[in-house]
Amino acid sequence: MAIGVALVGASATALPAGANDDEAKVPAYTLPDPLRFADGSTVRDASAWTTRRRAEVLRLFEEHVYGRSPGPPAKMRFVVVESDPQALSGLATRRQVRVLLDGTEGGPAFEILLYVPNAAPRPVPAFLGLDFDGNHAIHADPAIRLSTAWIDKGPGVVEHRATDASRGTDAAAWPVERILDRGYALATIYYGDIEPDRPDGWKGGVRARFGPGASGAFAADDWGAIGAWAWGLSRALDVLEQDPDVDGRRVAVIGHSRLGKTALWAGASDPRFALVVSNDSGEGGAALARRKLGERTEDITRVFPHWFCSRYRDYAGKEETLPVDQHELLALVAPRPLYVASATEDLWADPRGEFLAAKAAEPVFRLLGAPGPGLEQWPVAERPVGDSIGYHLRRGPHALTAYDWELFLDFADRHLRPAPPR
Ligand code: GTR
């Protein structure tokens, strides 16, 4: 997976100089209580959370972390640009859908690649996730349209454009046949279609066309790139809701790393997502900022200044002053099922901090009656735990692997099938 900016590939053995990878150096910290209103009073029941506290927490994340995103665009429409009912040797129906965000052919647009399993009874549940290198990189299927968008770098990418040599280069992260065999549709979009991932990327993305900062004068709480990518996921869900083969009420949103942060923000801000999966999402994703282990707000806002709202920079080096921590982002998913996955060598993402955030989100899930046993201690590697909140720690580096997918599919089987009653 091409992830091409500085500080990339940091691992247990090679964290950038000065980064803490030592549990003993984690400072004492107190997490904000998700079940306490801003005025100090206690959230006593599910209705107090659902009608008032949830909105309060969501607003804090908008104002301090990801920024505010606009609603759906008025004139959006979509066109099926390619389809084949016998794709992948008859295993799936493939559709490639161009989403015209302002309704015009020349306007901002992104392309959804959708595979629907032919053997499964329709409408099927689906996984929806952004991809790093273009839809054509997730599988060698020669009919996948080659992206013409800007791509930072990666196998087969020449002068920031994909070539045929880029086809299938991310296939290890996308076990397409396995997902289809298990009865799920898969939909993906190249994240750079929504906004190119670089500090000036907004000029070529949806933030230049929609929302309050369209002139480039972003307020401290206007959306950043993660907000834009998450908004794109919601627009893709708008489209999937209209697809007769997909059950729009059973769409899981999934993402790895920066796109795991994005999946969490999409799932937190758009309650239509039925299940949320974060893989190795780390700082600004599932990991607790206050632990100050691995990547810090200072690192992320310096190297990726465009990802968050600009106010987030105020917390660089001062994570303890954030009015929220990331367990509250996870709590926004409740009572919908949430899966957090970590990897043993991914210290840059603070795997233990990802687990502890999931654990600290549990009181909200419990208050809302989410079923099943909770999380106990940080489990040893490769022993998946939890019910409403699933968690596993994979052995190995920062990556999305077939092993991770297998556990996400097991989790989805428990929560998305059979179809919830209408
Ligand atoms: C790193 C970044 C992480 C993570 C990762 C990725 O460079 O520091 O927060 O998002 O990129 O997206 O692979």
Short mmCIF file of C-alpha atoms and ligand atoms in Angstrom, two decimals:
data_model
loop_
_atom_site.label_atom_id
_atom_site.label_comp_id
_atom_site.label_asym_id
_atom_site.label_seq_id
_atom_site.Cartn_x
_atom_site.Cartn_y
_atom_site.Cartn_z
CA MET A 1 0.00 0.00 0.00
CA ALA A 2 1.59 3.24 -1.06
CA ILE A 3 1.47 5.75 1.74
CA GLY A 4 3.90 8.29 0.62
CA VAL A 5 4.64 11.06 3.07
CA ALA A 6 7.31 11.52 5.71
CA LEU A 7 7.02 9.57 8.94
CA VAL A 8 5.59 6.71 6.96
CA GLY A 9 6.33 3.17 7.84
CA ALA A 10 7.27 3.94 11.41
CA SER A 11 7.22 0.66 13.29
CA ALA A 12 8.18 -0.83 16.63
CA THR A 13 11.76 -0.94 15.54
CA ALA A 14 11.93 2.40 13.76
CA LEU A 15 9.88 5.15 15.32
CA PRO A 16 11.03 8.64 14.38
CA ALA A 17 13.63 10.11 16.73
CA GLY A 18 12.03 11.51 19.85
CA ALA A 19 8.84 9.47 19.60
CA ASN A 20 7.82 7.55 22.68
CA ASP A 21 7.40 3.82 22.28
CA ASP A 22 7.79 3.10 25.99
CA GLU A 23 4.69 2.25 28.00
CA ALA A 24 6.51 3.35 31.16
CA LYS A 25 6.67 6.90 29.80
CA VAL A 26 2.93 7.22 29.22
CA PRO A 27 1.90 10.07 31.52
CA ALA A 28 -0.87 9.80 34.08
CA TYR A 29 -4.02 11.09 32.42
CA THR A 30 -7.74 11.48 33.03
CA LEU A 31 -10.10 10.89 30.15
CA PRO A 32 -13.12 13.11 29.63
CA ASP A 33 -16.23 11.22 30.74
CA PRO A 34 -18.52 10.60 27.76
CA LEU A 35 -21.43 10.20 30.16
CA ARG A 36 -21.08 13.67 31.66
CA PHE A 37 -22.68 16.71 30.04
CA ALA A 38 -20.60 19.82 29.43
CA ASP A 39 -22.40 21.43 32.40
CA GLY A 40 -21.09 18.65 34.67
CA SER A 41 -24.35 16.76 35.09
CA THR A 42 -24.56 13.02 34.52
CA VAL A 43 -26.05 11.26 31.51
CA ARG A 44 -28.40 8.93 33.37
CA ASP A 45 -30.19 7.03 30.65
CA ALA A 46 -30.14 6.09 26.98
CA SER A 47 -32.55 8.81 26.05
CA ALA A 48 -30.34 11.53 27.60
CA TRP A 49 -27.45 10.25 25.49
CA THR A 50 -29.45 9.91 22.28
CA THR A 51 -31.34 13.17 22.46
CA ARG A 52 -28.73 15.49 23.99
CA ARG A 53 -25.26 14.22 24.93
CA ARG A 54 -24.53 12.55 21.61
CA ALA A 55 -25.00 15.85 19.77
CA GLU A 56 -22.79 17.60 22.30
CA VAL A 57 -19.92 15.16 21.75
CA LEU A 58 -20.34 15.25 17.97
CA ARG A 59 -20.15 19.04 18.05
CA LEU A 60 -16.92 18.92 20.06
CA PHE A 61 -15.34 16.71 17.42
CA GLU A 62 -16.52 19.10 14.71
CA GLU A 63 -15.24 22.17 16.50
CA HIS A 64 -11.89 20.82 17.65
CA VAL A 65 -10.83 17.84 15.53
CA TYR A 66 -12.38 17.18 12.11
CA GLY A 67 -14.33 20.37 11.36
CA ARG A 68 -17.87 20.80 10.16
CA SER A 69 -18.98 19.26 6.89
CA PRO A 70 -21.83 20.44 4.69
CA GLY A 71 -24.95 18.39 3.95
CA PRO A 72 -25.53 16.50 0.71
CA PRO A 73 -25.27 18.52 -2.50
CA ALA A 74 -28.57 19.49 -4.08
CA LYS A 75 -28.05 18.30 -7.63
CA MET A 76 -26.00 15.15 -7.20
CA ARG A 77 -26.74 12.34 -9.63
CA PHE A 78 -24.95 9.22 -10.75
CA VAL A 79 -24.34 7.32 -13.95
CA VAL A 80 -23.49 3.62 -14.30
CA VAL A 81 -20.50 3.82 -16.64
CA GLU A 82 -19.73 0.09 -16.81
CA SER A 83 -21.36 -3.12 -15.68
CA ASP A 84 -20.99 -6.86 -16.11
CA PRO A 85 -23.33 -9.44 -14.54
CA GLN A 86 -20.67 -12.16 -14.98
CA ALA A 87 -17.58 -10.48 -13.57
CA LEU A 88 -14.76 -12.47 -11.93
CA SER A 89 -15.72 -15.64 -13.83
CA GLY A 90 -19.36 -15.30 -12.87
CA LEU A 91 -18.77 -14.82 -9.14
CA ALA A 92 -20.10 -11.26 -9.09
CA THR A 93 -21.95 -8.49 -10.79
CA ARG A 94 -19.61 -5.55 -11.27
CA ARG A 95 -20.81 -1.98 -11.60
CA GLN A 96 -18.73 1.17 -11.93
CA VAL A 97 -20.73 4.20 -11.00
CA ARG A 98 -19.69 7.77 -11.62
CA VAL A 99 -21.13 10.10 -9.00
CA LEU A 100 -21.56 13.63 -10.38
CA LEU A 101 -21.60 15.70 -7.24
CA ASP A 102 -23.04 18.87 -8.78
CA GLY A 103 -24.98 16.98 -11.43
CA THR A 104 -22.71 18.04 -14.31
CA GLU A 105 -20.35 15.86 -16.33
CA GLY A 106 -17.47 18.30 -15.94
CA GLY A 107 -17.98 18.99 -12.24
CA PRO A 108 -16.51 17.27 -9.18
CA ALA A 109 -17.03 13.52 -9.33
CA PHE A 110 -15.86 10.22 -7.92
CA GLU A 111 -16.17 6.67 -9.12
CA ILE A 112 -17.53 3.74 -7.13
CA LEU A 113 -16.37 0.23 -7.99
CA LEU A 114 -19.04 -2.21 -6.78
CA TYR A 115 -19.00 -5.99 -6.78
CA VAL A 116 -22.17 -7.82 -5.74
CA PRO A 117 -21.96 -11.60 -5.14
CA ASN A 118 -24.16 -13.46 -7.60
CA ALA A 119 -24.75 -16.43 -5.29
CA ALA A 120 -26.14 -14.46 -2.33
CA PRO A 121 -29.81 -13.59 -1.85
CA ARG A 122 -30.37 -9.91 -2.63
CA PRO A 123 -30.31 -7.30 -1.32
CA VAL A 124 -26.94 -8.13 0.24
CA PRO A 125 -25.04 -6.42 3.07
CA ALA A 126 -21.98 -4.53 1.90
CA PHE A 127 -18.58 -3.22 2.93
CA LEU A 128 -17.76 0.28 1.76
CA GLY A 129 -14.22 1.63 2.04
CA LEU A 130 -11.93 4.15 0.44
CA ASP A 131 -8.79 2.87 -1.27
CA PHE A 132 -5.31 4.40 -1.33
CA ASP A 133 -4.14 3.88 -4.89
CA GLY A 134 -7.11 3.83 -7.23
CA ASN A 135 -9.92 1.30 -7.70
CA HIS A 136 -7.85 -0.50 -10.31
CA ALA A 137 -5.25 -1.30 -7.62
CA ILE A 138 -7.56 -3.42 -5.45
CA HIS A 139 -7.83 -6.28 -7.97
CA ALA A 140 -6.21 -7.34 -11.24
CA ASP A 141 -9.64 -7.49 -12.96
CA PRO A 142 -8.74 -5.80 -16.30
CA ALA A 143 -12.21 -4.28 -16.64
CA ILE A 144 -11.72 -1.97 -13.66
CA ARG A 145 -11.35 1.52 -15.07
CA LEU A 146 -7.83 2.84 -14.60
CA SER A 147 -7.89 5.95 -12.43
CA THR A 148 -6.98 9.16 -14.22
CA ALA A 149 -6.72 11.14 -10.97
CA TRP A 150 -3.58 12.43 -9.23
CA ILE A 151 -1.92 9.66 -7.23
CA ASP A 152 1.00 10.49 -4.98
CA LYS A 153 3.13 7.48 -5.75
CA GLY A 154 2.99 3.72 -5.86
CA PRO A 155 3.77 0.75 -8.04
CA GLY A 156 3.24 1.58 -11.69
CA VAL A 157 2.46 5.24 -10.96
CA VAL A 158 4.28 7.48 -13.44
CA GLU A 159 4.28 11.24 -12.94
CA HIS A 160 1.42 10.91 -10.46
CA ARG A 161 -0.79 8.95 -12.86
CA ALA A 162 -1.66 5.26 -12.81
CA THR A 163 -0.54 2.96 -15.59
CA ASP A 164 -1.57 -0.60 -16.36
CA ALA A 165 1.33 -1.71 -14.16
CA SER A 166 -0.65 -0.34 -11.17
CA ARG A 167 -3.44 -2.88 -11.62
CA GLY A 168 -3.94 -5.17 -8.66
CA THR A 169 -1.00 -3.75 -6.71
CA ASP A 170 -3.09 -3.40 -3.50
CA ALA A 171 -4.80 -6.77 -3.89
CA ALA A 172 -3.31 -8.10 -0.65
CA ALA A 173 -5.40 -5.55 1.27
CA TRP A 174 -8.61 -6.41 -0.60
CA PRO A 175 -9.51 -10.12 -0.63
CA VAL A 176 -12.34 -9.47 -3.05
CA GLU A 177 -13.30 -13.07 -3.85
CA ARG A 178 -13.34 -14.01 -0.18
CA ILE A 179 -15.61 -11.06 0.71
CA LEU A 180 -17.97 -12.06 -2.12
CA ASP A 181 -17.88 -15.75 -1.11
CA ARG A 182 -18.93 -14.74 2.37
CA GLY A 183 -22.02 -13.05 0.91
CA TYR A 184 -21.05 -9.39 1.06
CA ALA A 185 -20.90 -6.79 -1.66
CA LEU A 186 -17.79 -4.63 -1.79
CA ALA A 187 -17.79 -0.98 -2.81
CA THR A 188 -14.67 1.16 -3.01
CA ILE A 189 -13.66 4.62 -4.13
CA TYR A 190 -10.21 6.09 -4.66
CA TYR A 191 -9.90 8.65 -1.85
CA GLY A 192 -8.00 11.06 -4.11
CA ASP A 193 -11.12 11.36 -6.30
CA ILE A 194 -12.74 13.16 -3.38
CA GLU A 195 -9.69 15.18 -2.41
CA PRO A 196 -6.03 14.68 -3.35
CA ASP A 197 -4.03 13.93 -0.19
CA ARG A 198 -1.67 16.88 0.04
CA PRO A 199 -1.81 20.24 1.80
CA ASP A 200 -3.12 22.10 -1.26
CA GLY A 201 -5.29 19.15 -2.30
CA TRP A 202 -8.49 20.96 -1.33
CA LYS A 203 -8.15 23.05 -4.50
CA GLY A 204 -8.74 19.94 -6.59
CA GLY A 205 -11.34 18.36 -4.33
CA VAL A 206 -14.81 18.73 -2.92
CA ARG A 207 -13.81 21.38 -0.37
CA ALA A 208 -13.28 23.83 -3.24
CA ARG A 209 -16.85 23.29 -4.43
CA PHE A 210 -19.01 22.69 -1.39
CA GLY A 211 -19.17 24.02 2.10
CA PRO A 212 -18.24 27.22 3.83
CA GLY A 213 -14.52 27.24 3.02
CA ALA A 214 -14.95 26.94 -0.73
CA SER A 215 -13.04 30.16 -1.30
CA GLY A 216 -10.06 28.75 0.59
CA ALA A 217 -10.67 30.90 3.68
CA PHE A 218 -11.29 28.04 6.05
CA ALA A 219 -12.49 28.90 9.53
CA ALA A 220 -10.87 27.10 12.48
CA ASP A 221 -13.73 24.62 12.57
CA ASP A 222 -14.31 24.06 8.84
CA TRP A 223 -13.78 20.58 7.49
CA GLY A 224 -10.37 19.18 6.69
CA ALA A 225 -9.48 16.41 4.28
CA ILE A 226 -10.67 13.64 6.64
CA GLY A 227 -14.01 15.45 6.81
CA ALA A 228 -14.09 15.64 3.02
CA TRP A 229 -13.25 11.95 2.56
CA ALA A 230 -15.88 10.99 5.16
CA TRP A 231 -18.42 13.20 3.39
CA GLY A 232 -17.61 11.30 0.20
CA LEU A 233 -18.37 8.02 1.99
CA SER A 234 -21.77 9.39 2.98
CA ARG A 235 -22.42 10.39 -0.63
CA ALA A 236 -21.47 6.87 -1.71
CA LEU A 237 -23.97 5.54 0.82
CA ASP A 238 -26.61 7.83 -0.74
CA VAL A 239 -25.93 5.97 -3.99
CA LEU A 240 -25.80 2.48 -2.46
CA GLU A 241 -29.16 3.14 -0.79
CA GLN A 242 -30.62 3.35 -4.27
CA ASP A 243 -28.99 0.18 -5.56
CA PRO A 244 -31.56 -2.63 -5.60
CA ASP A 245 -28.88 -5.29 -5.05
CA VAL A 246 -27.47 -3.72 -1.89
CA ASP A 247 -29.23 -3.39 1.45
CA GLY A 248 -28.59 0.24 2.38
CA ARG A 249 -29.45 -0.56 6.00
CA ARG A 250 -26.58 -3.07 6.21
CA VAL A 251 -23.59 -1.15 4.93
CA ALA A 252 -20.38 -1.43 6.97
CA VAL A 253 -17.84 1.34 6.55
CA ILE A 254 -14.21 0.23 6.72
CA GLY A 255 -10.84 1.90 6.48
CA HIS A 256 -7.15 1.41 7.16
CA SER A 257 -4.81 3.93 8.73
CA ARG A 258 -5.68 7.50 7.65
CA LEU A 259 -8.68 5.95 5.95
CA GLY A 260 -9.46 4.18 9.24
CA LYS A 261 -9.62 7.60 10.89
CA THR A 262 -11.91 8.57 8.02
CA ALA A 263 -14.13 5.49 8.44
CA LEU A 264 -14.53 6.29 12.12
CA TRP A 265 -15.48 9.90 11.44
CA ALA A 266 -17.90 8.80 8.71
CA GLY A 267 -19.48 6.24 11.04
CA ALA A 268 -19.64 8.69 13.93
CA SER A 269 -21.17 11.50 11.91
CA ASP A 270 -23.50 9.46 9.69
CA PRO A 271 -25.69 7.07 11.70
CA ARG A 272 -26.86 5.32 8.53
CA PHE A 273 -23.66 3.25 8.55
CA ALA A 274 -24.74 0.00 10.19
CA LEU A 275 -21.28 -1.12 11.33
CA VAL A 276 -17.91 0.62 11.56
CA VAL A 277 -14.44 -0.90 11.15
CA SER A 278 -11.19 0.86 12.02
CA ASN A 279 -7.95 -0.88 11.05
CA ASP A 280 -4.70 0.50 12.51
CA SER A 281 -6.21 4.00 12.58
CA GLY A 282 -3.96 5.38 15.33
CA GLU A 283 -3.66 9.05 16.19
CA GLY A 284 -6.78 10.99 15.24
CA GLY A 285 -8.48 7.60 14.83
CA ALA A 286 -9.04 5.01 17.54
CA ALA A 287 -5.97 5.75 19.69
CA LEU A 288 -6.19 7.81 22.86
CA ALA A 289 -4.34 11.10 22.31
CA ARG A 290 -3.63 11.60 26.00
CA ARG A 291 -1.31 8.58 26.13
CA LYS A 292 1.22 10.48 24.03
CA LEU A 293 2.66 7.23 22.71
CA GLY A 294 3.70 6.86 19.08
CA GLU A 295 2.35 9.57 16.81
CA ARG A 296 1.39 12.83 18.56
CA THR A 297 -0.90 15.69 17.57
CA GLU A 298 2.25 17.68 16.95
CA ASP A 299 3.50 15.15 14.39
CA ILE A 300 0.23 14.68 12.59
CA THR A 301 -0.69 18.35 12.32
CA ARG A 302 2.80 19.23 11.06
CA VAL A 303 3.14 16.48 8.46
CA PHE A 304 -0.52 16.40 7.43
CA PRO A 305 -1.80 19.92 8.15
CA HIS A 306 -4.75 19.42 5.83
CA TRP A 307 -6.29 16.35 7.49
CA PHE A 308 -8.06 18.03 10.41
CA CYS A 309 -9.74 21.36 11.09
CA SER A 310 -7.13 24.02 11.75
CA ARG A 311 -8.12 24.34 15.42
CA TYR A 312 -6.75 20.84 16.06
CA ARG A 313 -3.26 22.32 15.76
CA ASP A 314 -3.85 24.25 18.98
CA TYR A 315 -3.51 20.93 20.81
CA ALA A 316 -0.09 20.04 19.42
CA GLY A 317 1.95 18.93 22.43
CA LYS A 318 -1.03 19.65 24.70
CA GLU A 319 -3.27 16.66 24.16
CA GLU A 320 -4.49 16.84 27.76
CA THR A 321 -6.27 20.12 26.93
CA LEU A 322 -8.43 18.59 24.18
CA PRO A 323 -12.09 18.74 25.25
CA VAL A 324 -12.51 15.20 23.91
CA ASP A 325 -10.45 12.08 23.48
CA GLN A 326 -10.85 9.39 20.88
CA HIS A 327 -12.85 6.96 23.05
CA GLU A 328 -15.67 9.47 22.65
CA LEU A 329 -15.41 9.23 18.87
CA LEU A 330 -15.86 5.47 19.25
CA ALA A 331 -18.79 6.07 21.60
CA LEU A 332 -20.55 8.04 18.85
CA VAL A 333 -20.91 4.76 16.95
CA ALA A 334 -22.96 3.17 19.78
CA PRO A 335 -25.13 1.18 19.83
CA ARG A 336 -24.12 0.18 16.30
CA PRO A 337 -21.41 -2.47 16.19
CA LEU A 338 -17.85 -1.21 16.11
CA TYR A 339 -14.64 -3.10 15.35
CA VAL A 340 -11.19 -1.80 16.24
CA ALA A 341 -8.15 -3.67 14.93
CA SER A 342 -4.49 -3.12 15.82
CA ALA A 343 -1.16 -4.69 14.91
CA THR A 344 1.67 -5.62 17.29
CA GLU A 345 4.43 -3.80 15.39
CA ASP A 346 2.35 -0.70 14.69
CA LEU A 347 3.61 1.29 17.67
CA TRP A 348 3.27 4.53 15.72
CA ALA A 349 -0.51 3.98 15.97
CA ASP A 350 -0.34 2.98 19.67
CA PRO A 351 -2.14 -0.38 19.55
CA ARG A 352 -2.70 -0.50 23.30
CA GLY A 353 -4.15 3.02 23.12
CA GLU A 354 -6.56 1.82 20.44
CA PHE A 355 -7.72 -0.98 22.73
CA LEU A 356 -8.04 1.32 25.75
CA ALA A 357 -10.16 3.76 23.75
CA ALA A 358 -12.51 0.94 22.77
CA LYS A 359 -12.70 -0.11 26.41
CA ALA A 360 -13.39 3.46 27.55
CA ALA A 361 -16.23 3.72 25.00
CA GLU A 362 -17.98 0.71 26.53
CA PRO A 363 -20.05 2.53 29.16
CA VAL A 364 -21.93 4.27 26.35
CA PHE A 365 -22.55 1.01 24.50
CA ARG A 366 -23.77 -0.55 27.75
CA LEU A 367 -26.07 2.38 28.52
CA LEU A 368 -27.63 1.95 25.10
CA GLY A 369 -28.19 -1.75 25.70
CA ALA A 370 -25.69 -3.01 23.15
CA PRO A 371 -25.55 -6.74 23.80
CA GLY A 372 -22.79 -9.13 24.62
CA PRO A 373 -19.77 -9.51 26.82
CA GLY A 374 -17.42 -6.58 27.00
CA LEU A 375 -13.70 -6.18 26.56
CA GLU A 376 -11.52 -7.32 29.46
CA GLN A 377 -7.73 -6.98 29.40
CA TRP A 378 -5.77 -6.07 26.29
CA PRO A 379 -5.80 -9.49 24.61
CA VAL A 380 -2.72 -11.32 23.44
CA ALA A 381 -2.04 -11.26 19.72
CA GLU A 382 -4.55 -12.98 17.47
CA ARG A 383 -7.22 -13.65 20.05
CA PRO A 384 -10.23 -11.63 18.86
CA VAL A 385 -12.50 -10.40 21.66
CA GLY A 386 -15.71 -8.50 22.27
CA ASP A 387 -19.23 -8.51 20.93
CA SER A 388 -20.77 -5.07 20.26
CA ILE A 389 -17.24 -3.74 20.20
CA GLY A 390 -14.92 -6.21 18.51
CA TYR A 391 -11.15 -5.99 18.84
CA HIS A 392 -8.09 -7.90 17.73
CA LEU A 393 -4.37 -7.39 17.78
CA ARG A 394 -2.77 -8.91 14.69
CA ARG A 395 0.83 -10.03 14.79
CA GLY A 396 2.89 -7.95 12.38
CA PRO A 397 3.21 -4.49 10.87
CA HIS A 398 0.92 -1.62 9.93
CA ALA A 399 -1.25 -3.12 7.17
CA LEU A 400 -4.70 -4.33 6.20
CA THR A 401 -4.48 -8.08 5.62
CA ALA A 402 -6.62 -11.08 4.72
CA TYR A 403 -6.44 -12.09 8.40
CA ASP A 404 -7.98 -8.77 9.46
CA TRP A 405 -10.73 -9.13 6.86
CA GLU A 406 -11.56 -12.66 8.03
CA LEU A 407 -12.30 -11.31 11.50
CA PHE A 408 -14.25 -8.33 10.17
CA LEU A 409 -16.38 -10.75 8.14
CA ASP A 410 -16.98 -12.94 11.22
CA PHE A 411 -18.01 -9.85 13.17
CA ALA A 412 -20.29 -8.68 10.35
CA ASP A 413 -21.86 -12.15 10.23
CA ARG A 414 -22.82 -11.74 13.87
CA HIS A 415 -24.31 -8.28 13.45
CA LEU A 416 -25.53 -7.83 9.90
CA ARG A 417 -27.18 -11.20 9.28
CA PRO A 418 -29.90 -12.09 9.14
CA ALA A 419 -31.22 -8.81 7.82
CA PRO A 420 -32.68 -6.69 10.64
CA PRO A 421 -36.50 -6.55 10.46
CA ARG A 422 -37.87 -3.72 8.35
C1 GTR B 1 1.25 7.93 8.64
C2 GTR B 1 0.51 8.81 9.61
C3 GTR B 1 -0.49 7.97 10.34
C4 GTR B 1 -1.27 7.05 9.43
C5 GTR B 1 -0.48 6.55 8.25
C6 GTR B 1 -1.28 6.01 7.09
O1 GTR B 1 2.29 8.53 8.03
O2 GTR B 1 1.43 9.37 10.47
O3 GTR B 1 -1.34 8.80 11.09
O4 GTR B 1 -2.44 7.62 9.02
O5 GTR B 1 0.31 7.52 7.71
O6 GTR B 1 -2.29 6.56 6.67
O7 GTR B 1 -0.81 5.00 6.57
#
